[in-house]
């Protein structure tokens, strides 16, 4: 038993889930399977860059003191 009212009419276009963007490694169109990359190779290149320290998230280090007048535990 199927409910035909829940399916799209035959003439409608189905829109993809997300638009393709260029791969951040090689600028080829991205693949849905490896998004935002175009292939497993480019995803692995990006992972290697993170693991070897080519990419870094900036961190603001505070002084050793306490903030807001609170006493340390």
C-alpha atoms as one frame of an Amber mdcrd trajectory, in Angstrom:
protein
   0.000   0.000   0.000   1.651   3.230  -1.168   0.573   6.825  -0.743   1.095
   8.613  -4.060   0.346  12.044  -2.553   3.717  12.007  -0.744   5.795  11.605
  -3.914   6.802  14.502  -6.158   4.980  14.896  -9.471   6.908  13.561 -12.462
   7.580  17.025 -13.944   9.168  18.577 -10.837  12.918  18.979 -10.617  14.609
  17.591  -7.542  17.112  20.016  -6.071  20.372  18.655  -4.640  20.983  18.836
  -0.894  23.817  21.330  -1.186  25.453  23.237  -3.983  28.791  22.022  -5.235
  31.712  24.210  -4.287  35.284  24.063  -5.470  37.510  21.656  -3.571  39.713
  23.670  -1.149  42.756  21.614  -2.203  42.587  21.423  -6.025  39.603  23.649
  -7.046  37.751  20.801  -8.820  33.971  20.595  -8.181  33.251  18.956  -4.818
  31.810  15.470  -4.560  28.772  14.686  -2.409  30.559  11.645  -0.969  33.687
  13.586   0.122  32.162  17.069   0.660  33.711  19.661   0.737  36.463  17.829
  -1.129  36.370  16.297  -4.609  37.990  12.976  -3.695  39.416  10.852  -0.899
  42.889  11.968  -1.932  42.115  15.658  -1.325  40.412  14.835   1.991  43.542
  12.921   3.045  45.805  15.807   1.969  43.770  18.159   4.171  43.882  15.730
   7.121  47.661  15.423   6.730  47.997  19.219   6.812  46.068  19.346  10.100
  48.069  16.498  11.640  51.469  17.919  10.664  50.724  21.428  11.941  50.311
  23.299   8.654  46.932  24.503   9.915  46.485  25.900  13.403  43.617  27.405
  15.350  44.695  30.701  16.962  44.522  30.739  20.752  44.576  33.751  23.053
  46.424  32.801  26.208  45.509  34.572  29.430  47.876  35.626  32.186  48.415
  33.173  35.017  46.182  35.305  37.272  42.499  34.928  38.000  39.840  36.977
  36.276  36.884  38.681  37.922  38.396  38.678  41.406  37.643  35.013  41.997
  39.978  32.947  44.134  41.556  29.842  42.582  40.440  26.463  43.903
